Amino acid sequence: QGPKSHAIQKNLKTVFKFKNFKSSLQQRAVETVTTGKRDVFISMPTGSGKSLCYQLPAIVRSGITLVVSPLLALIQDQLEHLDRMKIPAQTLNSQIQGEKRLAILADISSKKPTTKLLYITPELAATNNFQSICHSIASRNLLSLIVIDEAHCVSQWGHDFRPDYLKLGNLRVKFPQVPCVALTATATPHVQKDILDSLKLKEPTVIFKASCFRENLFYEVVFKDLLEDPVQDLKNFATKVLQKDEEEGDMNGCGIVYCRTREACTTVANRLTRLGLPSQAYHAGLKSSHRLQVQNDWVDGRVPVIVATVSFGMGVDKATVRFVAHFNIAKSMAGYYQESGRAGRDGRPASCRLYYSRDERNQVAYLITQEMAKAKSKEQQRSQEASKGKQTNKHGKASIQSFECLVKFCEEEKCRHSVIANFFDDRPPNCNNSCDVCKSPAEVRKQLEYLKRGVMA
Ligand code: ADP
Ligand code: MG
């Protein structure tokens, strides 16, 4: 029971209107950030409530919390959300001009600012003008916390690398007395190390890391070449999963099928529909109005199955996804974990099935090498600096490692959950028959025999 625990509980209920913390991890993170004695690193999956880990402390603590977020759209979402809860939050960015901007500046320059949270983009954080604003806030002892959301953007190992995030380390160093909080849903060991190093979090940083284990997800791998008709198999699988769900009284069940190419999305969606399972294709080649329509049809439950490229899923938060099927191998373990993890967000049982073939493995491996070569030559054109070349190299290596791990996931007779845990440097979880290897080892072995005999090579 810390000194502020009463205020934390009270604000949780009255301001955020939550009865409880979502998890003990969330609670401990909130308490530690509120205390403000140490820098904090928080890695929790999307939807687990990371925002509360700094928003609640921002209210309980005195002064202004500075929040760096990568996109104006994300900032806008947060501000609307905070506004509904009557929490005074503002943003400074290039689109805020004139009187609005002056009013915000006047407030944060005043003796007792009403603003509790100030959201900015990483580009702004790097400007001299903003740094002097920060100094002015800090010199009056009003800079409460520095928060870096989506902190994986600092890492070349991650998917959304943003060069401007690298400059945030300077901000941290300029205000050594202000506690810093970094949050992300991407938790590979490489990314974590990059975040701690690049953002210059102070030792010893307190780390709150959720286990990557999703006990309600059943993972399985099916060898495509052993199937007479893979799409028919997919249809049977999807129908069974959705039927079981209906028998259990949930009529909102739906699924996602991921395909590697746009053409495959269309072919598979059409075929599934003809086989009696209404499905729609979604990919970046569709007109944006049509794409939105497809997404809405799926979100609102008019079409149960969406067949998509990986461009689908970001920011789509549907809890009742009962299955995620990868009709082709994903490009990385990190990506596969994220995509398959869109299943079962409601905590109820859900299935993740990957259709594997060595031909497709070779195709994807080839594509990754090509992308690496392309990135390398681009980088060389742009600059001769040795360090930059190294960074691309590092990113390339990470892609290959992550892909190789996914191949192992498919080709080894090891608990699927433990392979995932190992990739994320987690302890091996208690699978409890939540994967095909643990549940039906004989069948999995039989399938693998084909690989060993070279029938499929
Ligand atoms: P993340 O940033 O980890 O993806 P968010 O902070 O956006 O997650 O929160 C995801 C959802 O969880 C939001 O709708 C939020 O209101 C809700 N949430 C957060 N904390 C709690 C809680 N203690 N109880 C209930 N819902 C919560
Ligand atoms: Mg978030």
PDB file of C-alpha atoms and ligand atoms in Angstrom, residues 50-51 78 149-150, ligand 2:
ATOM      1  CA  LYS A  50      -1.391   0.364 -21.292  1.00  0.00           C
ATOM      2  CA  SER A  51      -2.761   3.912 -21.523  1.00  0.00           C
ATOM      3  CA  GLN A  78      -6.628   9.583 -27.075  1.00  0.00           C
ATOM      4  CA  ASP A 149       3.998   5.415 -26.297  1.00  0.00           C
ATOM      5  CA  GLU A 150       4.550   2.821 -29.060  1.00  0.00           C
TER       6      GLU A 150
HETATM    7 MG    MG B   2      -1.912   1.910 -26.680  1.00  0.00          MG
END
